[in-house]
Amino acid sequence: MNAPVLMAEAGRRLGADHPESPLAIAGLTVAYGGKPVVVSVDLVTPPGAMLAVIGPNGAGKSTLLKAALGIVPRVSGEVTAFGQPLREARRRIAYVPQRASVDWEFPATVLDVVMMGLYREIGLLRFAGKRHRERAAECLRRVGMQDFADRQIGQLSGGQQQRVFLARALAQGAGLYVMDEPFAGVDAATERAIVEVLKDLNRAGRTILCVHHDLSTVKDYFTHVLIMNVRRIADGPVAAAFTPENLQAAYGGRLAPAQIGGIAAE
Amino acid sequence: MTDSFVQLSLTPILIGVLASCACALPGNFLVLRRQSLMGDAISHVAFPGIVAAFLLTGTLAAWPMLIGAAGAAIVAVGLIELIRRLGNIDPGAAMGVVFTTMFAAGVLLLEQTGARNVHLDVEHALYGNLESLIWLKGTSWAALTDPEALAALPPQLGRLALVLLAVAAFTAAFWKELLIGTFDPTFAASVGARPGLVSAGLVVTVAVAAVAAFDAVGSIIVIAMFICPAASARMMTDRMGPQIGWSLVFAALAAVMGFVLAAYGPLWLGGRHSLSAAGMIAAVSGAILAGAALCGPRRKGTRAAA
């Protein structure tokens, strides 16, 4: 049996072992130009979890999620979503990239961007109709941006742009939300608004994965945590995994021991 | 002037408009992707494809050359991706290497195979020869209904009409994919909108448009046709659909005004010679761009305040 067949076989086993997990990752390794940035990471996301991926800068958090969703190529590893291969589960996953990753001068209105979330629903070789515009407008209302539908996206504040991205994800009607630093560079009001929307989604049974930077809010916002630094350090419920020892192992000398102890003990 | 207008000016103007529009359409996406010089690069890549098509078919017929150019563009896209993946080289450097190497391969191919006797007019290649695409049998407006005269239309006219149709069909069919893939490629990949495939399709479209417009305006001035109308249109509107519309208006305007000014402008000023139509089209494109930059409602600086 050749290697691809073996890999497909391993993928089926992973899916069979975790049919309920919205995102199960086994032995995921990613390298940029020969340099490993994510090494053999395992993660089984429990259904209904609100999971923070934390770790120092350059720990490979964003890369892990991008590779898991097939956005960047992986060297090895298996990924299943809802017990299925990624290809078959794509429509059940909403991905929100980092806000800074796009050019906000692009000639599009707020509504245009939210409509992109309906891409799969509109379908190949078809144009959006009135029904789709109404759906997009409804998603804008849910993030409090209904008054900005016709605004060019470059005229928004950072927080407003992040809400537009969240509205686009809502339009996808997914079961799993994968977000890359949704709170980076947003104002406090937006952060509260986004957390409220995410908690609503979570109460409705949706699973949420966020790359997260602010260690002081992990306990308030999330139920689960993955602590990593190129390799997995720990994962599990916040109470069990978010410990000073694990943070120390991930951040090393980059945070003062007292700081780590304070955050985890709060 | 009406009768000689049909014979000498009507077809060059139409060909100019078709070429301009076929280039302006994909140009919108090139400009937004910050790949404006792709049109230039692609005309180099197309060269070995054209030579290969000539070697295979033994003729200088247009369709094999268009197919050869499109094939070369696909090879180039594949090579760029390969070099990026294998060598961890930045995309700009990978493109530079592939484009120049392929152009060089085209030169060597031409020399090695005895095809070097084929006459390649450098001036024609650089500036095109729009003025020569006249309609000899179009002796009056009545010729437009005369089947015999219509059959003698320059072949470039029908060819460019078909190419424009194909470019427009590609843009319409993959509108959502082009839009999502240009604005947010990572999101596009996450929803399975195949941004890599769409980029490759765009490059092939650019190659076909560049080669088809080559006859009319040459390989240098075609770059203005890709960039100027789209860049001007960006300063008129903040939405992609209207931007495409503006770019087509500017493209057509530049083609018509460019030809008329080149052909008749010197006469109006008391001169005796006409000027290069392709050069004038590019100059008018530049003037439109300057106008849009100075007074466009959505130029930089007005957007933040709006």
Coordinates of C-alpha atoms in Angstrom, one line a residue:
Chain A
M1 CA 0.0 0.0 0.0
N2 CA 1.4 3.4 -0.9
A3 CA 1.6 6.5 1.3
P4 CA -1.5 8.4 0.2
V5 CA -3.7 5.3 0.7
L6 CA -2.2 4.9 4.2
M7 CA -2.9 8.6 4.9
A8 CA -6.5 8.3 3.7
E9 CA -6.9 5.2 5.8
A10 CA -5.5 7.1 8.9
G11 CA -8.0 9.9 8.1
R12 CA -10.9 7.5 8.1
R13 CA -9.8 6.1 11.4
L14 CA -9.5 9.6 12.9
G15 CA -13.1 10.4 11.7
A16 CA -14.4 7.1 13.0
D17 CA -12.8 7.6 16.4
H18 CA -14.2 11.1 16.8
P19 CA -17.4 11.3 14.7
E20 CA -18.8 14.1 16.9
S21 CA -15.8 16.3 17.0
P22 CA -16.2 19.4 14.9
L23 CA -12.5 19.5 14.3
A24 CA -10.1 16.6 15.0
I25 CA -6.5 17.0 14.2
A26 CA -3.8 14.2 14.5
G27 CA -0.1 14.6 14.0
L28 CA -0.4 17.9 12.1
T29 CA 3.0 19.2 10.9
V30 CA 3.6 22.3 8.8
A31 CA 6.9 23.7 7.5
Y32 CA 7.7 26.9 5.7
G33 CA 10.7 26.5 3.5
G34 CA 12.0 23.5 5.4
K35 CA 11.6 25.2 8.8
P36 CA 9.0 23.4 10.9
V37 CA 6.5 25.9 12.4
V38 CA 3.9 23.4 13.7
V39 CA 5.1 19.9 14.8
S40 CA 2.9 16.9 15.3
V41 CA 0.0 18.7 17.0
D42 CA -3.0 16.6 18.1
L43 CA -6.4 18.2 19.0
V44 CA -9.8 16.8 19.4
T45 CA -12.2 19.7 19.8
P46 CA -15.2 18.7 21.9
P47 CA -18.6 19.5 20.3
G48 CA -20.0 22.8 21.8
A49 CA -16.6 23.9 23.0
M50 CA -15.4 27.5 23.0
L51 CA -11.7 26.9 22.6
A52 CA -8.8 29.4 22.7
V53 CA -5.6 28.6 20.9
I54 CA -2.9 30.4 22.9
G55 CA 0.9 30.6 22.8
P56 CA 3.7 33.1 22.2
N57 CA 4.2 35.0 18.9
G58 CA 5.5 32.6 16.3
A59 CA 4.1 29.6 18.1
G60 CA 2.3 28.5 14.9
K61 CA -1.3 29.2 16.2
S62 CA -2.6 30.7 13.0
T63 CA -0.7 28.3 10.8
L64 CA -2.2 25.3 12.7
L65 CA -5.7 26.5 12.0
K66 CA -5.0 27.4 8.4
A67 CA -3.3 24.0 7.8
A68 CA -6.2 22.2 9.5
L69 CA -8.6 23.9 7.1
G70 CA -6.5 23.2 4.0
I71 CA -5.6 26.9 3.4
V72 CA -1.9 26.2 3.7
P73 CA -0.3 22.9 2.7
R74 CA 0.7 20.5 5.5
V75 CA 3.7 18.2 5.6
S76 CA 1.8 15.4 7.4
G77 CA -1.2 14.9 9.7
E78 CA -4.9 14.0 9.5
V79 CA -7.9 16.3 9.9
T80 CA -11.5 15.5 10.1
A81 CA -14.5 17.8 10.7
F82 CA -17.7 16.3 12.2
G83 CA -16.2 12.9 11.5
Q84 CA -15.8 13.6 7.8
P85 CA -12.9 14.5 5.5
L86 CA -12.5 18.2 5.3
R87 CA -13.7 18.5 1.7
E88 CA -17.1 17.1 2.6
A89 CA -17.5 19.2 5.7
R90 CA -16.5 22.6 4.2
R91 CA -19.9 24.0 4.2
R92 CA -20.2 23.4 8.0
I93 CA -17.1 25.5 8.8
A94 CA -16.8 29.3 8.9
Y95 CA -13.3 30.7 8.9
V96 CA -12.5 34.3 9.9
P97 CA -9.0 35.4 8.8
Q98 CA -7.0 38.1 10.5
R99 CA -8.4 41.5 9.8
A100 CA -5.0 42.8 8.6
S101 CA -4.8 40.0 6.0
V102 CA -6.9 41.9 3.4
D103 CA -6.8 45.2 1.6
W104 CA -9.7 47.3 3.0
E105 CA -9.4 49.8 0.2
F106 CA -11.0 47.1 -2.0
P107 CA -14.0 48.4 -3.9
A108 CA -16.7 46.6 -2.0
T109 CA -19.4 47.7 0.4
V110 CA -20.1 46.2 3.8
L111 CA -23.0 44.2 2.3
D112 CA -20.8 42.9 -0.6
V113 CA -18.4 41.4 1.9
V114 CA -21.1 39.8 4.0
M115 CA -22.5 38.3 0.8
M116 CA -19.2 36.5 0.3
G117 CA -20.3 34.3 3.3
L118 CA -23.2 33.0 1.1
Y119 CA -20.7 31.8 -1.6
R120 CA -21.5 28.1 -1.2
E121 CA -25.2 28.7 -0.8
I122 CA -25.5 30.8 -4.0
G123 CA -23.6 28.1 -5.9
L124 CA -21.4 27.8 -8.9
L125 CA -22.2 30.0 -12.0
R126 CA -25.1 31.8 -10.1
F127 CA -25.6 35.3 -8.9
A128 CA -26.9 36.5 -5.6
G129 CA -30.6 37.3 -5.4
K130 CA -32.8 39.4 -3.2
R131 CA -33.2 36.5 -0.7
H132 CA -29.4 36.4 -0.3
R133 CA -29.2 40.2 0.3
E134 CA -31.9 39.9 3.0
R135 CA -30.0 37.1 4.7
A136 CA -26.8 39.2 4.6
A137 CA -28.6 42.3 6.0
E138 CA -30.0 40.1 8.8
C139 CA -26.5 39.0 9.7
L140 CA -25.4 42.6 9.8
R141 CA -28.1 43.4 12.3
R142 CA -26.9 40.6 14.5
V143 CA -23.5 42.4 14.9
G144 CA -25.1 45.8 15.1
M145 CA -23.8 47.0 11.7
Q146 CA -27.1 47.3 9.8
D147 CA -26.7 51.1 9.3
F148 CA -23.4 50.6 7.5
A149 CA -24.6 48.2 4.7
D150 CA -23.7 50.6 1.9
R151 CA -20.5 51.9 3.3
Q152 CA -17.2 51.2 1.5
I153 CA -15.3 48.9 3.9
G154 CA -12.3 51.2 4.0
Q155 CA -14.3 53.8 5.8
L156 CA -14.9 51.6 8.9
S157 CA -13.0 51.5 12.1
G158 CA -11.0 48.4 12.9
G159 CA -13.7 47.2 15.3
Q160 CA -16.4 47.7 12.7
Q161 CA -14.3 45.8 10.1
Q162 CA -14.0 42.9 12.5
R163 CA -17.8 42.9 13.0
V164 CA -18.2 42.8 9.2
F165 CA -16.0 39.7 9.1
L166 CA -18.1 38.1 11.9
A167 CA -21.3 38.9 10.0
R168 CA -19.8 37.2 6.9
A169 CA -19.1 34.1 9.1
L170 CA -22.7 34.2 10.5
A171 CA -24.0 34.2 6.9
Q172 CA -22.2 30.9 6.3
G173 CA -24.6 29.3 8.9
A174 CA -21.8 27.0 10.0
G175 CA -21.6 24.6 12.9
L176 CA -17.9 25.4 13.5
Y177 CA -16.4 28.9 13.7
V178 CA -12.7 29.2 13.3
M179 CA -11.4 32.7 14.0
D180 CA -7.9 34.1 13.8
E181 CA -7.5 36.8 16.5
P182 CA -11.0 38.3 16.4
F183 CA -10.1 40.7 19.2
A184 CA -6.8 42.1 17.7
G185 CA -6.9 45.9 17.5
V186 CA -10.6 46.3 18.3
D187 CA -12.1 48.7 20.8
A188 CA -13.6 47.5 24.1
A189 CA -17.2 48.0 22.9
T190 CA -16.6 45.8 19.8
E191 CA -14.8 43.2 21.9
R192 CA -17.9 43.0 24.2
A193 CA -20.2 42.8 21.2
I194 CA -18.2 40.1 19.5
V195 CA -18.0 38.0 22.7
E196 CA -21.8 38.3 23.1
V197 CA -22.4 37.1 19.6
L198 CA -20.0 34.2 20.1
K199 CA -21.5 33.2 23.4
D200 CA -25.0 33.3 21.7
L201 CA -23.7 31.0 19.0
N202 CA -22.1 28.7 21.6
R203 CA -25.4 28.5 23.5
A204 CA -27.1 27.5 20.3
G205 CA -24.7 24.6 20.1
R206 CA -22.0 25.9 17.7
T207 CA -18.4 25.2 18.3
I208 CA -15.9 28.1 18.3
L209 CA -12.1 28.0 17.9
C210 CA -10.2 31.3 18.3
V211 CA -6.5 32.2 18.1
H212 CA -6.3 34.3 21.2
H213 CA -3.7 36.6 22.6
D214 CA -5.1 38.2 25.8
L215 CA -4.3 35.7 28.6
S216 CA -6.3 37.8 31.1
T217 CA -9.7 37.0 29.3
V218 CA -9.2 33.3 28.6
K219 CA -11.1 32.3 31.7
D220 CA -14.0 34.7 31.0
Y221 CA -14.5 33.9 27.3
F222 CA -13.6 30.3 26.8
T223 CA -14.4 26.8 28.0
H224 CA -11.4 25.0 26.6
V225 CA -7.9 25.9 25.7
L226 CA -5.0 24.6 23.5
I227 CA -1.7 25.8 24.7
M228 CA 1.1 25.4 22.1
N229 CA 4.5 26.5 21.0
V230 CA 5.2 24.8 17.7
R231 CA 4.3 21.6 19.6
R232 CA 1.2 21.0 21.7
I233 CA 1.9 21.8 25.4
A234 CA -1.5 21.1 26.8
D235 CA -5.2 21.1 26.0
G236 CA -8.5 20.5 27.7
P237 CA -11.0 22.4 29.8
V238 CA -9.7 25.8 31.0
A239 CA -9.7 24.8 34.6
A240 CA -7.5 21.8 34.0
A241 CA -5.1 23.0 31.2
F242 CA -4.7 26.7 31.8
T243 CA -2.2 26.3 34.6
P244 CA 1.0 28.3 35.5
E245 CA 3.1 25.2 34.7
N246 CA 1.7 24.9 31.2
L247 CA 1.9 28.6 30.5
Q248 CA 5.5 28.6 31.7
A249 CA 6.3 25.7 29.4
A250 CA 4.8 27.6 26.4
Y251 CA 6.0 31.1 27.1
G252 CA 9.3 30.3 28.8
G253 CA 11.0 33.4 29.8
R254 CA 8.7 35.7 27.8
L255 CA 6.3 36.2 30.7
A256 CA 7.4 36.8 34.3
P257 CA 6.7 33.8 36.5
A258 CA 4.6 36.1 38.8
Q259 CA 2.6 37.3 35.8
I260 CA 1.8 33.8 34.7
G261 CA 0.9 32.7 38.2
G262 CA -1.4 35.7 38.6
I263 CA -3.2 35.1 35.4
A264 CA -3.8 31.4 36.0
A265 CA -4.8 31.9 39.6
E266 CA -7.2 34.8 39.1
Chain B
M1 CA -14.9 62.3 -45.2
T2 CA -17.7 59.8 -44.6
D3 CA -16.7 57.3 -47.4
S4 CA -13.0 57.2 -46.6
F5 CA -14.0 57.1 -42.9
V6 CA -15.6 53.7 -43.4
Q7 CA -12.8 52.4 -45.5
L8 CA -9.9 53.7 -43.4
S9 CA -11.1 54.5 -39.9
L10 CA -14.1 52.4 -39.0
T11 CA -12.4 49.0 -38.6
P12 CA -9.3 50.3 -36.8
I13 CA -11.6 52.1 -34.4
L14 CA -13.7 49.1 -33.7
I15 CA -10.7 46.9 -33.4
G16 CA -9.1 49.4 -31.0
V17 CA -12.3 49.4 -28.9
L18 CA -12.6 45.6 -28.8
A19 CA -8.9 45.2 -27.9
S20 CA -9.1 47.9 -25.2
C21 CA -12.2 46.4 -23.6
A22 CA -10.8 42.8 -23.7
C23 CA -7.7 44.0 -21.8
A24 CA -9.6 46.4 -19.4
L25 CA -11.9 43.6 -18.1
P26 CA -9.2 41.4 -16.6
G27 CA -7.1 44.5 -15.9
N28 CA -9.5 45.4 -13.1
F29 CA -8.5 42.3 -11.2
L30 CA -4.8 42.7 -12.0
V31 CA -4.8 46.2 -10.5
L32 CA -6.7 45.2 -7.4
R33 CA -4.3 42.2 -6.9
R34 CA -1.3 44.5 -7.2
Q35 CA -0.2 42.5 -10.3
S36 CA -0.5 45.4 -12.8
L37 CA 2.7 44.4 -14.6
M38 CA 1.4 40.9 -15.2
G39 CA 0.2 42.0 -18.6
D40 CA 3.8 42.9 -19.5
A41 CA 5.2 39.7 -18.1
I42 CA 2.7 37.6 -19.8
S43 CA 3.4 39.0 -23.3
H44 CA 7.0 37.7 -22.7
V45 CA 5.8 34.3 -21.6
A46 CA 3.5 34.0 -24.6
F47 CA 6.5 34.3 -27.0
P48 CA 7.7 30.6 -26.7
G49 CA 4.1 29.5 -27.0
I50 CA 3.7 31.4 -30.2
V51 CA 7.0 30.0 -31.6
A52 CA 5.9 26.5 -30.6
A53 CA 2.6 26.9 -32.3
F54 CA 4.3 28.1 -35.4
L55 CA 6.7 25.1 -35.4
L56 CA 3.8 22.7 -35.0
T57 CA 1.5 24.2 -37.6
G58 CA 4.0 25.8 -39.9
T59 CA 1.8 28.9 -40.3
L60 CA 1.5 32.3 -38.8
A61 CA -2.3 31.9 -38.4
A62 CA -3.8 33.6 -35.4
W63 CA -5.8 30.9 -33.7
P64 CA -2.9 28.4 -33.2
M65 CA -0.9 31.3 -31.8
L66 CA -3.6 32.3 -29.3
I67 CA -3.8 28.7 -28.1
G68 CA 0.0 28.5 -27.9
A69 CA 0.1 31.7 -25.9
A70 CA -2.6 30.4 -23.5
G71 CA -0.7 27.1 -23.2
A72 CA 2.5 28.9 -22.4
A73 CA 0.7 31.0 -19.7
I74 CA -0.5 27.8 -18.1
V75 CA 3.0 26.4 -18.1
A76 CA 4.3 29.6 -16.6
V77 CA 1.7 29.5 -13.8
G78 CA 2.7 25.9 -13.0
L79 CA 6.4 26.7 -13.0
I80 CA 6.0 29.8 -10.7
E81 CA 4.0 27.7 -8.2
L82 CA 6.6 24.9 -8.4
I83 CA 9.5 27.2 -7.8
R84 CA 7.7 28.9 -4.9
R85 CA 6.9 25.6 -3.2
L86 CA 10.3 23.9 -3.8
G87 CA 12.6 26.8 -3.4
N88 CA 10.8 28.9 -0.8
I89 CA 11.4 31.9 -3.1
D90 CA 9.3 35.0 -3.0
P91 CA 6.5 35.1 -5.7
G92 CA 7.9 38.2 -7.4
A93 CA 11.3 36.6 -7.8
A94 CA 9.7 33.3 -9.0
M95 CA 7.7 35.3 -11.6
G96 CA 10.8 37.2 -12.8
V97 CA 12.8 34.0 -13.2
V98 CA 10.1 32.1 -15.1
F99 CA 9.1 35.0 -17.4
T100 CA 12.6 35.8 -18.5
T101 CA 13.6 32.2 -18.8
M102 CA 10.6 31.3 -20.9
F103 CA 11.2 34.3 -23.2
A104 CA 14.8 33.2 -23.6
A105 CA 13.7 29.7 -24.4
G106 CA 11.4 31.2 -27.1
V107 CA 14.4 33.0 -28.6
L108 CA 16.5 29.9 -28.7
L109 CA 13.7 27.8 -30.0
L110 CA 13.2 30.2 -32.9
E111 CA 17.0 30.1 -33.7
Q112 CA 17.5 26.4 -33.4
T113 CA 14.7 25.4 -35.8
G114 CA 15.4 27.4 -38.9
A115 CA 12.4 29.5 -38.2
R116 CA 14.6 32.5 -37.8
N117 CA 13.9 33.5 -41.4
V118 CA 10.3 34.3 -40.4
H119 CA 10.1 38.0 -40.6
L120 CA 9.5 39.7 -37.3
D121 CA 9.0 43.4 -37.6
V122 CA 10.3 44.9 -34.3
E123 CA 8.4 48.2 -34.7
H124 CA 5.2 46.3 -35.4
A125 CA 5.8 44.1 -32.4
L126 CA 6.4 47.0 -30.1
Y127 CA 3.8 49.6 -31.3
G128 CA 1.3 47.5 -33.3
N129 CA -0.1 48.7 -36.5
L130 CA -3.7 49.7 -36.0
E131 CA -3.7 52.0 -39.0
S132 CA -3.1 49.1 -41.4
L133 CA -6.2 47.2 -40.4
I134 CA -8.4 48.9 -43.0
W135 CA -11.4 47.7 -44.8
L136 CA -10.6 48.0 -48.5
K137 CA -14.1 46.9 -49.7
G138 CA -15.8 49.2 -47.2
T139 CA -16.2 51.9 -49.8
S140 CA -19.3 53.5 -48.1
W141 CA -21.7 53.0 -45.3
A142 CA -23.7 50.7 -47.6
A143 CA -21.0 48.2 -47.4
L144 CA -22.2 47.3 -43.9
T145 CA -25.1 45.4 -45.5
D146 CA -23.1 44.0 -48.4
P147 CA -22.2 40.4 -47.7
E148 CA -19.3 40.4 -50.1
A149 CA -17.7 43.5 -48.5
L150 CA -18.4 42.1 -45.0
A151 CA -16.5 39.0 -45.9
A152 CA -13.4 41.1 -46.6
L153 CA -13.4 42.7 -43.1
P154 CA -10.0 42.4 -41.4
P155 CA -9.9 39.0 -39.6
Q156 CA -8.7 40.7 -36.5
L157 CA -12.1 42.2 -36.0
G158 CA -14.0 38.9 -35.7
R159 CA -11.1 37.4 -33.7
L160 CA -11.1 40.2 -31.1
A161 CA -14.9 40.2 -30.9
L162 CA -14.7 36.5 -30.0
V163 CA -11.9 37.0 -27.5
L164 CA -13.8 39.9 -25.8
L165 CA -16.8 37.6 -25.6
A166 CA -14.7 34.8 -24.1
V167 CA -13.1 37.2 -21.6
A168 CA -16.6 38.6 -20.6
A169 CA -18.0 35.1 -20.3
F170 CA -15.1 34.1 -18.0
T171 CA -15.5 37.2 -15.8
A172 CA -19.3 36.8 -15.5
A173 CA -19.2 33.0 -14.9
F174 CA -16.6 33.2 -12.2
W175 CA -17.6 36.6 -10.8
K176 CA -18.0 35.5 -7.3
E177 CA -14.8 33.5 -7.3
L178 CA -12.8 36.4 -8.8
L179 CA -14.2 38.8 -6.3
I180 CA -13.7 36.6 -3.2
G181 CA -10.3 35.3 -4.4
T182 CA -9.1 38.9 -5.1
F183 CA -10.3 40.4 -1.9
D184 CA -9.6 37.6 0.6
P185 CA -7.7 34.6 -0.8
T186 CA -7.5 32.8 2.6
F187 CA -11.2 33.0 3.1
A188 CA -11.7 31.9 -0.5
A189 CA -9.6 28.8 0.1
S190 CA -11.6 28.1 3.3
V191 CA -15.0 28.0 1.4
G192 CA -13.5 26.0 -1.4
A193 CA -13.7 28.8 -4.0
R194 CA -10.3 27.6 -5.4
P195 CA -8.4 30.9 -5.4
G196 CA -5.3 29.2 -7.0
L197 CA -7.3 27.9 -10.0
V198 CA -9.1 31.2 -10.4
S199 CA -5.7 33.1 -10.4
A200 CA -4.5 30.7 -13.1
G201 CA -7.6 31.3 -15.1
L202 CA -7.1 35.0 -14.8
V203 CA -3.5 34.7 -16.1
V204 CA -4.6 32.6 -19.1
T205 CA -7.3 35.2 -19.8
V206 CA -4.7 38.0 -19.6
A207 CA -2.5 36.0 -22.0
V208 CA -5.2 35.5 -24.6
A209 CA -6.3 39.2 -24.4
A210 CA -2.7 40.4 -24.7
V211 CA -1.9 38.2 -27.7
A212 CA -5.2 39.1 -29.4
A213 CA -4.6 42.8 -28.8
F214 CA -1.0 42.5 -30.0
D215 CA -1.9 43.0 -33.7
A216 CA -3.6 46.2 -32.9
V217 CA -1.4 47.9 -30.4
G218 CA 1.8 45.9 -30.0
S219 CA 3.3 44.4 -26.9
I220 CA 4.3 47.5 -25.0
I221 CA 1.2 49.7 -25.3
V222 CA -1.0 46.8 -24.5
I223 CA 0.1 47.3 -20.9
A224 CA -1.6 50.7 -20.7
M225 CA -4.8 49.0 -21.9
F226 CA -4.6 46.6 -18.9
I227 CA -3.8 49.1 -16.3
C228 CA -5.1 52.6 -17.2
P229 CA -8.9 52.1 -17.6
A230 CA -9.1 49.9 -14.4
A231 CA -7.0 52.3 -12.3
S232 CA -9.0 55.3 -13.5
A233 CA -12.3 53.4 -12.8
R234 CA -11.2 52.7 -9.2
M235 CA -11.3 56.4 -8.6
M236 CA -14.9 56.8 -9.8
T237 CA -16.7 54.3 -7.6
D238 CA -16.4 52.1 -4.5
R239 CA -18.0 49.0 -5.9
M240 CA -16.7 46.4 -8.1
G241 CA -19.6 46.1 -10.6
P242 CA -19.7 49.9 -11.4
Q243 CA -15.9 49.9 -11.5
I244 CA -16.0 47.3 -14.3
G245 CA -18.5 49.5 -16.1
W246 CA -16.4 52.6 -15.8
S247 CA -13.3 50.7 -17.0
L248 CA -15.1 49.6 -20.2
V249 CA -16.3 53.2 -20.8
F250 CA -12.8 54.6 -20.3
A251 CA -11.3 51.8 -22.5
A252 CA -13.7 52.5 -25.4
L253 CA -13.3 56.3 -25.0
A254 CA -9.5 56.0 -25.1
A255 CA -9.6 53.8 -28.2
V256 CA -11.9 56.1 -30.1
M257 CA -10.4 59.4 -29.1
G258 CA -6.9 58.0 -29.5
F259 CA -7.5 56.9 -33.0
V260 CA -9.3 60.0 -34.1
L261 CA -6.7 62.3 -32.5
A262 CA -3.9 60.4 -34.1
A263 CA -5.5 60.2 -37.6
Y264 CA -7.1 63.7 -37.8
G265 CA -5.6 65.7 -35.0
P266 CA -2.5 66.8 -37.0
L267 CA -4.7 67.7 -39.9
W268 CA -6.8 69.9 -37.7
L269 CA -3.6 71.6 -36.6
G270 CA -2.5 72.1 -40.2
G271 CA 0.0 69.2 -40.3
R272 CA 0.2 66.7 -43.0
H273 CA 1.1 63.5 -41.2
S274 CA -0.9 61.3 -38.9
L275 CA 0.5 60.0 -35.6
S276 CA 0.7 56.5 -34.2
A277 CA -2.8 55.5 -33.2
A278 CA -1.6 53.0 -30.5
G279 CA 0.7 55.6 -29.0
M280 CA -2.2 58.1 -29.0
I281 CA -4.6 55.6 -27.4
A282 CA -2.1 55.0 -24.6
A283 CA -1.6 58.8 -24.2
V284 CA -5.4 59.4 -24.0
S285 CA -5.6 56.5 -21.4
G286 CA -2.9 58.3 -19.4
A287 CA -4.8 61.6 -19.7
I288 CA -8.0 59.9 -18.5
L289 CA -6.1 58.5 -15.6
A290 CA -4.7 61.9 -14.7
G291 CA -8.3 63.4 -14.9
A292 CA -9.6 60.7 -12.6
A293 CA -6.8 61.2 -10.2
L294 CA -7.5 64.9 -10.1
C295 CA -11.3 65.0 -10.1
G296 CA -12.6 61.4 -9.5
P297 CA -15.1 61.2 -6.7
R298 CA -13.4 58.3 -5.1
R299 CA -9.7 59.2 -5.4
K300 CA -7.5 58.9 -2.4
G301 CA -8.2 61.6 0.2
T302 CA -11.9 61.9 -0.6
R303 CA -12.6 58.3 0.5
A304 CA -11.7 58.8 4.1
A305 CA -13.8 62.0 4.4
A306 CA -16.8 60.6 2.5

